GROMACS .gro file of C-alpha atoms in nm:
model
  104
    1UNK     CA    1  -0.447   2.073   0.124
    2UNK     CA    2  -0.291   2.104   0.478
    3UNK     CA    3  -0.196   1.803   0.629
    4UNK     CA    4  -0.059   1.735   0.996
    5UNK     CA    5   0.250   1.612   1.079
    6UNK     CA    6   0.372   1.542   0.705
    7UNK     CA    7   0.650   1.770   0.485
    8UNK     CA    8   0.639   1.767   0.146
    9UNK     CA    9   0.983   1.825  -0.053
   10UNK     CA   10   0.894   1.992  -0.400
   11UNK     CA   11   1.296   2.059  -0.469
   12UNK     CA   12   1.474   1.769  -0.517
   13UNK     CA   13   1.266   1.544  -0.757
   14UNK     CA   14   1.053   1.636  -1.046
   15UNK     CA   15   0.704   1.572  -0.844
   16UNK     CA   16   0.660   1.661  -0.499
   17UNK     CA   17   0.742   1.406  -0.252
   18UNK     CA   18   0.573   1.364   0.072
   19UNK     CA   19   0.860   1.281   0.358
   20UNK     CA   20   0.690   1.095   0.692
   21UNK     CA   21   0.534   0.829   0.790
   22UNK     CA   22   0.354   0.582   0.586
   23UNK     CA   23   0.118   0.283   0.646
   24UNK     CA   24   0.179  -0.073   0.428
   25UNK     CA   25  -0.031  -0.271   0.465
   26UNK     CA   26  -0.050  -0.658   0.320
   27UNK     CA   27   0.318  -0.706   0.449
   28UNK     CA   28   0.308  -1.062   0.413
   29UNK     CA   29   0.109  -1.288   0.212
   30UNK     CA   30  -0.261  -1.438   0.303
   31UNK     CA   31  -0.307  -1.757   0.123
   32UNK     CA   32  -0.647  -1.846   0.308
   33UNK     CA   33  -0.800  -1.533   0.088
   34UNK     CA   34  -0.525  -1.560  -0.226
   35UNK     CA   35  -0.359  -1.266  -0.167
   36UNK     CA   36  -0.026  -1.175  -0.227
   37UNK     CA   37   0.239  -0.943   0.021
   38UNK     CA   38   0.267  -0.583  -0.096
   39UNK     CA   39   0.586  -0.507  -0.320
   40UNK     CA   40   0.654  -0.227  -0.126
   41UNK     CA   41   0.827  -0.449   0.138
   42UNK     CA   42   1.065  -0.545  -0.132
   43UNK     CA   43   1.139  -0.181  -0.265
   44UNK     CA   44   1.194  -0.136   0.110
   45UNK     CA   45   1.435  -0.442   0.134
   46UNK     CA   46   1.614  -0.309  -0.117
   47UNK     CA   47   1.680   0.031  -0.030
   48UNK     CA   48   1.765  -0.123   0.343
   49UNK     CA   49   1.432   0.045   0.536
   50UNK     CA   50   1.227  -0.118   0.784
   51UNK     CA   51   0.890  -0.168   0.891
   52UNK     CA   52   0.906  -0.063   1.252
   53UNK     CA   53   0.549  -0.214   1.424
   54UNK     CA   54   0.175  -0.365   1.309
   55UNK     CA   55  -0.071  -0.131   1.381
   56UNK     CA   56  -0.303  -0.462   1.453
   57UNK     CA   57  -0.654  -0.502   1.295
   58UNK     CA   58  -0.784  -0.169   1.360
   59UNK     CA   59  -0.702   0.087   1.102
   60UNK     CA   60  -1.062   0.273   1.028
   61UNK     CA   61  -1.104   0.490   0.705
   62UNK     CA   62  -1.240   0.845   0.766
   63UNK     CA   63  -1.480   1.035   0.558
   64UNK     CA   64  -1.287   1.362   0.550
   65UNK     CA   65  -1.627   1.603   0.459
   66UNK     CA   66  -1.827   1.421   0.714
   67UNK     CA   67  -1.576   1.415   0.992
   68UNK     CA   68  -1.678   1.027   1.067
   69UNK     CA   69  -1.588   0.668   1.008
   70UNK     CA   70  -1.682   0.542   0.675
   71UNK     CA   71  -1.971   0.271   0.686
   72UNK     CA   72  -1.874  -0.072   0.711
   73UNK     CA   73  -1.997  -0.212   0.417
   74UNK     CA   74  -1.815   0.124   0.230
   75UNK     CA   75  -1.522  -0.016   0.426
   76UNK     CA   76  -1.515  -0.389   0.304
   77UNK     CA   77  -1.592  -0.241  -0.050
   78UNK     CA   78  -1.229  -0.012  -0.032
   79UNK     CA   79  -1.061  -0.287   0.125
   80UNK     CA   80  -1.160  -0.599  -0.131
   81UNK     CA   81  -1.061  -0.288  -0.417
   82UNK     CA   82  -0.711  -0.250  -0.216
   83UNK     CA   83  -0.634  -0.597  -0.164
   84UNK     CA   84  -0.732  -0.684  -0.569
   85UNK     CA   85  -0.523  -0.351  -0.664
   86UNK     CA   86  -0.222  -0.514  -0.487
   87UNK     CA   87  -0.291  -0.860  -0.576
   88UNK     CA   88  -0.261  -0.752  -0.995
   89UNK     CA   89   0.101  -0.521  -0.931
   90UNK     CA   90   0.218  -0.779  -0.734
   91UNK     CA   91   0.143  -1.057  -1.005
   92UNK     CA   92   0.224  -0.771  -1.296
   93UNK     CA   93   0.564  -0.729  -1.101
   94UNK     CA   94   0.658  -1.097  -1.078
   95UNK     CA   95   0.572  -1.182  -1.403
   96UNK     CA   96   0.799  -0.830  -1.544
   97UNK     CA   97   1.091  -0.938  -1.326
   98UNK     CA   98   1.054  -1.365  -1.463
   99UNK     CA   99   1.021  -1.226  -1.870
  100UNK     CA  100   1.383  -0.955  -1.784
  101UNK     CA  101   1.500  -1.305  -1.612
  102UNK     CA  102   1.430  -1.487  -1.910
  103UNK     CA  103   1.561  -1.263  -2.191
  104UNK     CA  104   1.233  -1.190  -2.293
   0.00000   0.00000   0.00000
């Protein structure tokens, strides 16, 4: 696969490790629709990155064999899949982190 604008180091870890820009998204939490924040913030907190700007609302999904926008209901199916996705290692992360806590 080539990809634009992205290097990928394949020398200093065991897996390659693509070095760039990335997009996280669900950096705070939504309580309206029950979602939690993403814990990548917090791996970033820790290591001392930051998140440098919102990209807003508009972040459209591409269907890469097509060459077009996926359809919006395809697009409300990947993002209800992404949201749930981070809503379970969020709550498997917190609960992890309260059992160490706890001895247990």
């Amino acid at each position: 696969l080539a990809r634009l604008g992205l290097a990928t180091d394949r020398d200093t870890f065991s897996v390659p490790v693509d070095l760039g820009a990335s997009i996280i998204t669900g950096v705070s939490a939504n309580v309206s629709r029950d979602m939690r924040y993403d814990p990548s913030v917090t791996v970033l907190g820790q290591i001392g990155a930051e998140l440098t700007e919102e990209l807003g609302r508009e972040c459209p999904i591409f269907d890469v064999v097509e060459g077009c926008r996926i359809s919006g209901e395809t697009d409300e199916k990947v993002a209800s899949l992404w949201d749930n996705l981070l809503n379970v290692a969020s709550y498997k992360a917190l609960n992890e982190y309260k059992s160490a806590r706890e001895g247990g």
